[in-house]
Short mmCIF file of C-alpha atoms in Angstrom, two decimals:
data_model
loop_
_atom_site.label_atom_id
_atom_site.label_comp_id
_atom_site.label_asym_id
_atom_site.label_seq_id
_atom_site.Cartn_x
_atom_site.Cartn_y
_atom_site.Cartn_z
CA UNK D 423 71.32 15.91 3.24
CA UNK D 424 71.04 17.51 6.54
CA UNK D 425 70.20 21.05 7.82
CA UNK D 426 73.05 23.04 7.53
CA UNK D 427 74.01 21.39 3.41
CA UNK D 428 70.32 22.79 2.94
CA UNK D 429 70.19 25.88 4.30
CA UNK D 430 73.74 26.65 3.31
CA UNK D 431 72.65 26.25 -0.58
CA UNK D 432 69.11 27.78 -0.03
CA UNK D 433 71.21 31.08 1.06
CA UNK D 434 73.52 30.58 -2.13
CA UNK D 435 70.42 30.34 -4.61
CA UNK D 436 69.00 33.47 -2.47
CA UNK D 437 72.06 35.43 -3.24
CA UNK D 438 72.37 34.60 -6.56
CA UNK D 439 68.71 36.16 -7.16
CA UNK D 440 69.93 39.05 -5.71
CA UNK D 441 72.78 39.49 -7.78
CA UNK D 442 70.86 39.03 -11.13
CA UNK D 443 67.99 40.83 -9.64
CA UNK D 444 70.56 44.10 -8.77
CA UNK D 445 72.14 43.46 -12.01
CA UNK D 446 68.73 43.56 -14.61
CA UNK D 447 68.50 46.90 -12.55
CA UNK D 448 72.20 48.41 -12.78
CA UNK D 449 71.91 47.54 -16.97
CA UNK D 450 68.49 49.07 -17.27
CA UNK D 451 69.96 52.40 -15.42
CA UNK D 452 72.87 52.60 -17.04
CA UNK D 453 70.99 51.81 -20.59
CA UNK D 454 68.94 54.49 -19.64
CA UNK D 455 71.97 56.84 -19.02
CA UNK D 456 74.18 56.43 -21.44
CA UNK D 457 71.47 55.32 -24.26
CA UNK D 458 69.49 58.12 -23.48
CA UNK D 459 70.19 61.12 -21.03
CA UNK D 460 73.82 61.36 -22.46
CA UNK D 461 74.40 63.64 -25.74
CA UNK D 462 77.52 63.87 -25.64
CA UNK D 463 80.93 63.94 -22.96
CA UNK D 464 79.67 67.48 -21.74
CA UNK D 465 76.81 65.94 -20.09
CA UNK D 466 79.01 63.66 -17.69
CA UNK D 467 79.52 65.25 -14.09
CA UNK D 468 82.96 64.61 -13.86
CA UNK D 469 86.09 65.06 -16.16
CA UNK D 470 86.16 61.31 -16.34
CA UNK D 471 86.05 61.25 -20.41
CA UNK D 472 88.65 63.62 -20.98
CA UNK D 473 91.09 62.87 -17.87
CA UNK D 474 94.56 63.11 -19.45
CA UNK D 475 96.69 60.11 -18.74
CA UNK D 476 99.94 59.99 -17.73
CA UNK D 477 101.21 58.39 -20.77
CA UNK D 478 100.68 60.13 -24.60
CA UNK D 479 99.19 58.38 -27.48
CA UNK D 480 101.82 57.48 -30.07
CA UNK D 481 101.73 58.13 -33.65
CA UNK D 482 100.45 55.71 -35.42
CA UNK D 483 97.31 56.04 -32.68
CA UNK D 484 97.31 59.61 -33.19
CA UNK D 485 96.88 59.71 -36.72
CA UNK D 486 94.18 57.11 -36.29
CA UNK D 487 92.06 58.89 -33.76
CA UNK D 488 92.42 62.07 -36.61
CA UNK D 489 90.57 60.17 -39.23
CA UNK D 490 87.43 59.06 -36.83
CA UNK D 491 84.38 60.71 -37.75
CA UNK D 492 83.53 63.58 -35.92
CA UNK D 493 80.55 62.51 -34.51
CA UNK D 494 81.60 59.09 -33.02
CA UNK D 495 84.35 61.20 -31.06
CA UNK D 496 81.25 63.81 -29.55
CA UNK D 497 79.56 60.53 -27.72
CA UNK D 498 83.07 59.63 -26.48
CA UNK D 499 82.33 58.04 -22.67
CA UNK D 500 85.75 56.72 -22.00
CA UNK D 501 88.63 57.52 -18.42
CA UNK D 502 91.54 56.75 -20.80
CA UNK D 503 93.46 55.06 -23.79
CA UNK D 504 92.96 51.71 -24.60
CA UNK D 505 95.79 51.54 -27.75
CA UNK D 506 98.21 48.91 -26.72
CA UNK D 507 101.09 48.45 -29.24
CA UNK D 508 101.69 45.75 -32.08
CA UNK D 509 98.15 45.28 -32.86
CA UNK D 510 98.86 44.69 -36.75
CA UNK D 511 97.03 41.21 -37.57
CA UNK D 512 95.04 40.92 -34.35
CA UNK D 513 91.57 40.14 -33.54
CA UNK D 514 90.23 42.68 -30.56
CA UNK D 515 87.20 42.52 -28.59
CA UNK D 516 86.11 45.95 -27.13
CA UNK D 517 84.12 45.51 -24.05
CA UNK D 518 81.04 48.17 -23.84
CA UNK D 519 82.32 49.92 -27.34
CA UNK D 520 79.48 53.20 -27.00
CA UNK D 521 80.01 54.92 -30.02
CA UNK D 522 82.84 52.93 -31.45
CA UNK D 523 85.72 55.81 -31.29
CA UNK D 524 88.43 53.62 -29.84
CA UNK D 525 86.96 50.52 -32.14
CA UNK D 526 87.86 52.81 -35.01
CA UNK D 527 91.04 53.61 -33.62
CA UNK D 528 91.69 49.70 -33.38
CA UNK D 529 90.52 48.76 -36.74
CA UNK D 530 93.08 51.08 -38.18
CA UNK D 531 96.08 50.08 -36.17
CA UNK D 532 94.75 45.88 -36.86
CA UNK D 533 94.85 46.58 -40.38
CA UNK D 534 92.75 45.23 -42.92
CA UNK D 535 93.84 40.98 -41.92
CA UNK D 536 92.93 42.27 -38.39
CA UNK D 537 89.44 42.44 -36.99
CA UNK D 538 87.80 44.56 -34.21
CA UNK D 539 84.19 43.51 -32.80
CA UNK D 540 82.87 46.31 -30.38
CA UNK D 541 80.53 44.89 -27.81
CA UNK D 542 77.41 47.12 -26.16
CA UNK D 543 74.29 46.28 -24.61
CA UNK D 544 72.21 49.92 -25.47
CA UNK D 545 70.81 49.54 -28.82
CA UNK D 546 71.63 53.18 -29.03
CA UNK D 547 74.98 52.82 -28.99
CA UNK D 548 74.63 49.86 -31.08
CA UNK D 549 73.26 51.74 -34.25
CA UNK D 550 75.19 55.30 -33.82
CA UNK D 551 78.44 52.69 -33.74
CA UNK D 552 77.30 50.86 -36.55
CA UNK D 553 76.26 54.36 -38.89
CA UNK D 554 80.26 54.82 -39.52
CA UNK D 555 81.52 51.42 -40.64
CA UNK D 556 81.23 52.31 -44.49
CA UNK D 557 83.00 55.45 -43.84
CA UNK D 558 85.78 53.99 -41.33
CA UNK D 559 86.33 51.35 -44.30
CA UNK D 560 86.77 53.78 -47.13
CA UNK D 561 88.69 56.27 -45.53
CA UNK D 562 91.59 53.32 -44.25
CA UNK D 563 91.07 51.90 -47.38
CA UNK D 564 90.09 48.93 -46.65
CA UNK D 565 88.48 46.43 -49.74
CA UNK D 566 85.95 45.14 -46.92
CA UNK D 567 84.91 46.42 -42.82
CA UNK D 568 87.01 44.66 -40.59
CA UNK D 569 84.95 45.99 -37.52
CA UNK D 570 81.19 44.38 -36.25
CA UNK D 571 79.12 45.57 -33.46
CA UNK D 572 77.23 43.28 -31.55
CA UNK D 573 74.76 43.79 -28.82
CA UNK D 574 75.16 41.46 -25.87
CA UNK D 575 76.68 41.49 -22.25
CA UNK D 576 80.14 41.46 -20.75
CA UNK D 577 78.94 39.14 -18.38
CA UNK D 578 78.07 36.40 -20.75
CA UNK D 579 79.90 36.60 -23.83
CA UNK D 580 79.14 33.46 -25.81
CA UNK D 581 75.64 34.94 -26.33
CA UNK D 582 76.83 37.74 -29.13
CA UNK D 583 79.04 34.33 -30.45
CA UNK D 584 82.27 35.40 -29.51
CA UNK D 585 84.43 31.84 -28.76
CA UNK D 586 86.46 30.94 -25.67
CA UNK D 587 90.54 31.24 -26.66
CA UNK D 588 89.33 33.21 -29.96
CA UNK D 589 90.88 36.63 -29.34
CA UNK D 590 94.46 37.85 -28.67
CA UNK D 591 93.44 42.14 -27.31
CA UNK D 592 90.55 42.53 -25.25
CA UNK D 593 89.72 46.28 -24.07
CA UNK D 594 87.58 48.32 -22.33
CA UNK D 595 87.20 52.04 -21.73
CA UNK D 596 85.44 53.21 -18.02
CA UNK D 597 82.35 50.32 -18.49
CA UNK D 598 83.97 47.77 -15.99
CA UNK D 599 82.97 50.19 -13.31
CA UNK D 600 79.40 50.28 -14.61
CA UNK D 601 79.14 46.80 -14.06
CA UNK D 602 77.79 45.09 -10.56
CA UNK D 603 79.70 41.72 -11.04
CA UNK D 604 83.01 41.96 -12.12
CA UNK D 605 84.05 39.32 -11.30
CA UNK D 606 82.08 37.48 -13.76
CA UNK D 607 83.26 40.26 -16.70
CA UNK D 608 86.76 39.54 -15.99
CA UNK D 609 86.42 35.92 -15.96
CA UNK D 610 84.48 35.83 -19.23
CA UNK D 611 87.57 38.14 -20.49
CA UNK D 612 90.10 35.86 -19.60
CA UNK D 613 87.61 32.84 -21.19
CA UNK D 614 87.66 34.52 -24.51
CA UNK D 615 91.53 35.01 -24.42
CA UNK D 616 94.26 32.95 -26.21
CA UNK D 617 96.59 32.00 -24.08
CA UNK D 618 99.41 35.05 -24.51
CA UNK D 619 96.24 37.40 -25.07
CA UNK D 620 96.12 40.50 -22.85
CA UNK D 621 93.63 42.71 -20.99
CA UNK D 622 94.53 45.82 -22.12
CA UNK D 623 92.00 48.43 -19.96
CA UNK D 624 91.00 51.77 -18.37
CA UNK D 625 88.16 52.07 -15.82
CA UNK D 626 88.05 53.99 -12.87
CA UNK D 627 89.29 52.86 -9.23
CA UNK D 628 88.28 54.63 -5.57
CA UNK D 629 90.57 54.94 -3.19
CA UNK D 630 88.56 52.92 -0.68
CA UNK D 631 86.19 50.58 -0.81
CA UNK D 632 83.13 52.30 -1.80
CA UNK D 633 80.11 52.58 0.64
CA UNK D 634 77.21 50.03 -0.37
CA UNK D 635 74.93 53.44 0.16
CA UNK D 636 76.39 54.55 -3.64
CA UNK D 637 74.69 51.35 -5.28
CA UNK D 638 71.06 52.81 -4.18
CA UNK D 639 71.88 55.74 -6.20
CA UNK D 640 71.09 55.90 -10.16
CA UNK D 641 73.41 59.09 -11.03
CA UNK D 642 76.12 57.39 -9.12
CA UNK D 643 75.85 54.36 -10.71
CA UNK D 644 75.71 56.60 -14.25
CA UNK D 645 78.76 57.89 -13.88
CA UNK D 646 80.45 54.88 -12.64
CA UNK D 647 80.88 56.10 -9.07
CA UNK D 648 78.69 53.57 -7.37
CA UNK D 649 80.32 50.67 -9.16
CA UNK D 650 83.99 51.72 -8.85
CA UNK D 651 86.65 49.29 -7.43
CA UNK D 652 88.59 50.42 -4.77
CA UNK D 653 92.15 49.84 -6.86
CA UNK D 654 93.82 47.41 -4.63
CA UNK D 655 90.81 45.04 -4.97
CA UNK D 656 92.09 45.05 -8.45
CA UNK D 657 94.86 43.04 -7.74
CA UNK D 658 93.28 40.70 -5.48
CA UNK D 659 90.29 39.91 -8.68
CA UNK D 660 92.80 39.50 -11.66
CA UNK D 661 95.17 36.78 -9.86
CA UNK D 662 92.38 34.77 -8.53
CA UNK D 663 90.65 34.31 -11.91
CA UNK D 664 93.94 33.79 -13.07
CA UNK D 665 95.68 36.61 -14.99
CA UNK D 666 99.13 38.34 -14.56
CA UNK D 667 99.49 40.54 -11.93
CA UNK D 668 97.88 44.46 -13.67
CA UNK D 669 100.86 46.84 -14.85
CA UNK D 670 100.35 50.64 -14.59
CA UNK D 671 99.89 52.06 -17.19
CA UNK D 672 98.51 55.10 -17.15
CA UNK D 673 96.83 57.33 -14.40
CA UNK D 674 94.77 60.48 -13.56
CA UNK D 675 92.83 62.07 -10.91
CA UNK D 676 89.04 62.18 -11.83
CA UNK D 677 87.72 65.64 -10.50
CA UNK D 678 83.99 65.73 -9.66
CA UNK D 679 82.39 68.87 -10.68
CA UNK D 680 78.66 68.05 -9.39
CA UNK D 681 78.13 69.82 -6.08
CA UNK D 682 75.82 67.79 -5.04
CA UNK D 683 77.93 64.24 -6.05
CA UNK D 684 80.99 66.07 -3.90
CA UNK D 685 78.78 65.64 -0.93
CA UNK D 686 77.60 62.47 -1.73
CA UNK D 687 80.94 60.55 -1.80
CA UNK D 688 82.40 62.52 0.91
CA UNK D 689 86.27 61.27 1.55
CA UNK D 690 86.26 58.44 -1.43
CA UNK D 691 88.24 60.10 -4.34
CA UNK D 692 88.36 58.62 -7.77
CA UNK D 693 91.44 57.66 -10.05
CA UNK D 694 91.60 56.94 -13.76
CA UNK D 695 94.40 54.18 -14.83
CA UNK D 696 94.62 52.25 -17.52
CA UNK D 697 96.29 48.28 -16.65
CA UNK D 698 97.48 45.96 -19.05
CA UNK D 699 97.20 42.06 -17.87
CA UNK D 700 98.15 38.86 -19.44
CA UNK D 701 96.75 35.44 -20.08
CA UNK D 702 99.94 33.33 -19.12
CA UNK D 703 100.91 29.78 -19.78
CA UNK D 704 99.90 27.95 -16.07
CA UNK D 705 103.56 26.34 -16.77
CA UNK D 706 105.76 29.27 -17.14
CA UNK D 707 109.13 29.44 -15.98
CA UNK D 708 109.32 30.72 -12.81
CA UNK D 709 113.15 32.64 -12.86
CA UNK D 710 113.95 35.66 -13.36
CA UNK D 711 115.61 36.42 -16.99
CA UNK D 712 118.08 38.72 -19.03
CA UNK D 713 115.96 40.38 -21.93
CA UNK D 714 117.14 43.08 -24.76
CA UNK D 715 114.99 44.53 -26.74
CA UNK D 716 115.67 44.59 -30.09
CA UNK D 717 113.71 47.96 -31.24
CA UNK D 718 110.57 46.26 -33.49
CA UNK D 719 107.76 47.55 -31.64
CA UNK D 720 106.22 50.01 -34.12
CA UNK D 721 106.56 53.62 -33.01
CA UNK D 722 109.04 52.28 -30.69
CA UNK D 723 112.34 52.11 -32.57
CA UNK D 724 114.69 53.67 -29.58
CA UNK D 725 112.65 52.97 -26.37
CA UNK D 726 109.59 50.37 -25.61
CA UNK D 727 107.74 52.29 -22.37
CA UNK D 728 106.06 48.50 -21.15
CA UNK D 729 104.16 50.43 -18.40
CA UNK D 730 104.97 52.88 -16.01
CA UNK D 731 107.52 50.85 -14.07
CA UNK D 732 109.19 48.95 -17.61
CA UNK D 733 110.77 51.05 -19.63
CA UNK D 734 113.19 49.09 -22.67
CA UNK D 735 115.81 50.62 -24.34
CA UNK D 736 117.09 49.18 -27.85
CA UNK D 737 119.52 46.88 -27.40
CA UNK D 738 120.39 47.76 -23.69
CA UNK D 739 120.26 44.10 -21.52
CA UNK D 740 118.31 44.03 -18.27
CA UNK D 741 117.35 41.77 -16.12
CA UNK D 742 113.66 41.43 -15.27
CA UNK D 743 111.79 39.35 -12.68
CA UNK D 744 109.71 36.19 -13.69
CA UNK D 745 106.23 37.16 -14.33
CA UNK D 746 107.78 40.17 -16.39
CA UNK D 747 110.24 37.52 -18.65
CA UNK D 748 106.76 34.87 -18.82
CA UNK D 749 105.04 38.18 -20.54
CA UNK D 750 107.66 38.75 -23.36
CA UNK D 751 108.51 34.93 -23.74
CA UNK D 752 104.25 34.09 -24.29
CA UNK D 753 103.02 37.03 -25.67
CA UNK D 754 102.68 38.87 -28.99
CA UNK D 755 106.22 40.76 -28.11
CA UNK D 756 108.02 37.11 -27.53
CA UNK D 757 109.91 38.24 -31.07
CA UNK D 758 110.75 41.78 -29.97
CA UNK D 759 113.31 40.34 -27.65
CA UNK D 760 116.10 38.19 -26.72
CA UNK D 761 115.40 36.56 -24.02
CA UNK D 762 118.07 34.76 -22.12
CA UNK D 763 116.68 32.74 -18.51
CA UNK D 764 118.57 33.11 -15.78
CA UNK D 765 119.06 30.41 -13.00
CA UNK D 766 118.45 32.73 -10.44
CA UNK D 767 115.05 32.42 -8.77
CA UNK D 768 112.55 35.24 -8.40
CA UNK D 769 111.85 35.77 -4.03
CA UNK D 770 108.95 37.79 -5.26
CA UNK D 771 107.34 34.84 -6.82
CA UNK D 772 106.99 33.14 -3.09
CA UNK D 773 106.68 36.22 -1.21
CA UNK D 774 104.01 38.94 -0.62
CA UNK D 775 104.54 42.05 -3.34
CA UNK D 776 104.50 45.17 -2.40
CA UNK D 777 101.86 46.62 -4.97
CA UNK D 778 102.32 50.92 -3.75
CA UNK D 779 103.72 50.88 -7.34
CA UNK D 780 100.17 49.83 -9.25
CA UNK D 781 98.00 52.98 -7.76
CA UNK D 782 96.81 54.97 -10.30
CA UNK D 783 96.75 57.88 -7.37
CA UNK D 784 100.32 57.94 -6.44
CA UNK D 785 100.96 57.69 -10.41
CA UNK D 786 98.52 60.88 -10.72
CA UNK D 787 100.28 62.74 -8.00
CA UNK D 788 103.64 62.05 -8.82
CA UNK D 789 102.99 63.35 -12.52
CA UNK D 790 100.59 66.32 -11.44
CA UNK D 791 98.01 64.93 -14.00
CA UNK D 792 94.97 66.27 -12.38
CA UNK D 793 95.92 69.80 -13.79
CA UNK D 794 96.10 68.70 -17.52
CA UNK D 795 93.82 69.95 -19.68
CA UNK D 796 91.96 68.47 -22.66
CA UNK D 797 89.91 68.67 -25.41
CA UNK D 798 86.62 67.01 -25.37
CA UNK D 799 86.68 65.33 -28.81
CA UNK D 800 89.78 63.19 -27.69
CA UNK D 801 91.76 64.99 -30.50
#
């Protein structure tokens, strides 16, 4: 082995110490913060847990969030929704679940065959989460709980006993940012996924990559300021692990009310959106296709809003590009459509995307969400 090999690997094993060393830190702050110094979403510095997103919650997710205890909702930590559609039947994982209010939400809209297992590493999360499972079971009316809450960390997943290609919905509300290797999160994400599964989550993006001066900073880090990926970075992460290219869903400007934070970020602003991302078939067609849907999407009998930029109306034909038509042929909606595959290749499969379309800012600005008000219990 000569020099260079050596030295080369002797700097990889160096970083990799400092990456777990940063990282024991980052969980033992944010433990700390959210275990401890948090009471409830009037303690956080910015608006981040009640930032309205672009995009309301249906029904059936509505009159689920009314039946969760009062309490869970008061430690509610979360920059969005996290409620995809069609969930009846499926097994979700809930990445950094806090007090369990959108695990709740889940477990209703799964149903009793369904299951929902809410992940956290704070033990005091772990037991205010696990206080309401009784009372989440009787008032569904359920025979038996069909939600667990297990400690362990995003970054390693097969430690709490969660299985590779176990789970078809994997969410998370504003924890990916609270996390120094992402990286690693997402790839365990897309490890636990069925193929067809999606990543259905909101977190919060900066609208430049953020100074490594935030990461020496423990408040920053608490509110998820420190760790936040610049949005575009996104993009970059999720197709080299693998996944679809994100879809907007949602999006909201995140105002900072701290004084003292203002100054400390300067010019990097903060966004809340909410992306949904698939687990594709590596063999999927690559041509674009001629899809109608056919109106079976609960709560969405006349329209199907896909994401910011999809919007399907019942029984109208349109013609969508390749990733889109490898979505609703290999998903959990395959059988809310027809799909007919055209011959006609997609250029933007080859070609460099233009992705102006995913930032949560320009979906923020164009819908004036920043001025929204809220109500801190999420109801």
């Amino acid at each position: 082995m000569n020099y260079a090999t050596t030295f080369l690997r002797t700097l990889a094993v160096r970083r990799k110490v400092q990456t777990l060393s940063m990282s024991s830190a980052v969980h033992e702050n944010v433990k700390n913060y959210y275990g401890s110094r948090l009471e409830t979403s009037d303690d956080l510095q910015t608006n981040a847990a009640c930032s309205m997103p672009s995009r309301p919650l249906r029904k059936s997710a509505c009159e689920a969030l009314k039946q969760v205890h009062p309490d869970v909702c008061k430690r509610y930590f979360g920059c969005g929704l996290v409620i995809p559609e069609k969930l009846e039947g499926c097994t979700v994982l809930d990445l950094g679940s806090g007090s369990g209010r959108d695990c709740y939400v889940l477990s209703k809209l799964v149903g009793e065959r369904g299951q929902v297992i809410g992940l956290d590493m704070t033990d005091e999360m772990i037991v205010a989460s696990q206080k309401y499972v009784q009372y989440h079971q009787e008032k569904f009316g359920y025979s038996k709980p069909n939600t667990v809450f297990v400690k362990g960390y995003m970054e390693k997943l097969s430690d709490p006993g969660i299985q590779n290609n176990s789970l078809d919905v994997v969410v998370s509300n504003c924890v990916i940012c609270l996390c120094p290797d992402k990286r690693t999160v997402i790839s365990e994400a897309y490890k636990v996924l069925k193929e067809g599964g999606e990543l259905y989550y909101s977190d919060m993006y900066a609208s430049k990559v953020v100074p490594d001066s935030f990461k020496e900073d423990p408040v920053l880090w608490g509110e998820g300021m420190a760790g936040t990926l610049y949005w575009r970075d996104l993009i970059t992460l999720m197709k080299d692990i693998g996944f679809s290219t994100p879809h907007l869903v949602a999006g909201s400007h995140i105002v900072v009310h701290n004084p003292e934070l203002q100054r400390k970020t300067g010019d990097v602003t903060y966004a809340s959106g909410t992306y949904r991302i698939f687990k594709l078939p590596q063999n999927s067609i690559k041509t674009k296709a001629l899809v109608t849907y056919k109106g079976t999407v609960p709560d969405c009998a006349e329209c199907f809003e896909f994401d910011a930029s999809h919007s399907f109306k019942t029984n109208v034909p349109v013609e969508v590009g390749a990733e889109m038509a490898a979505i609703l042929q290999n998903t959990r909606f395959s059988t809310d459509f027809n799909i007919s595959m055209l011959d006609t290749p997609d250029p933007n499969q080859s070609s460099t995307p233009q992705y102006c379309h995913l930032s949560p800012f320009l979906l923020a600005d164009k819908l004036g969400s920043s001025v929204k008000q809220c109500s801190k219990t999420g109801h």
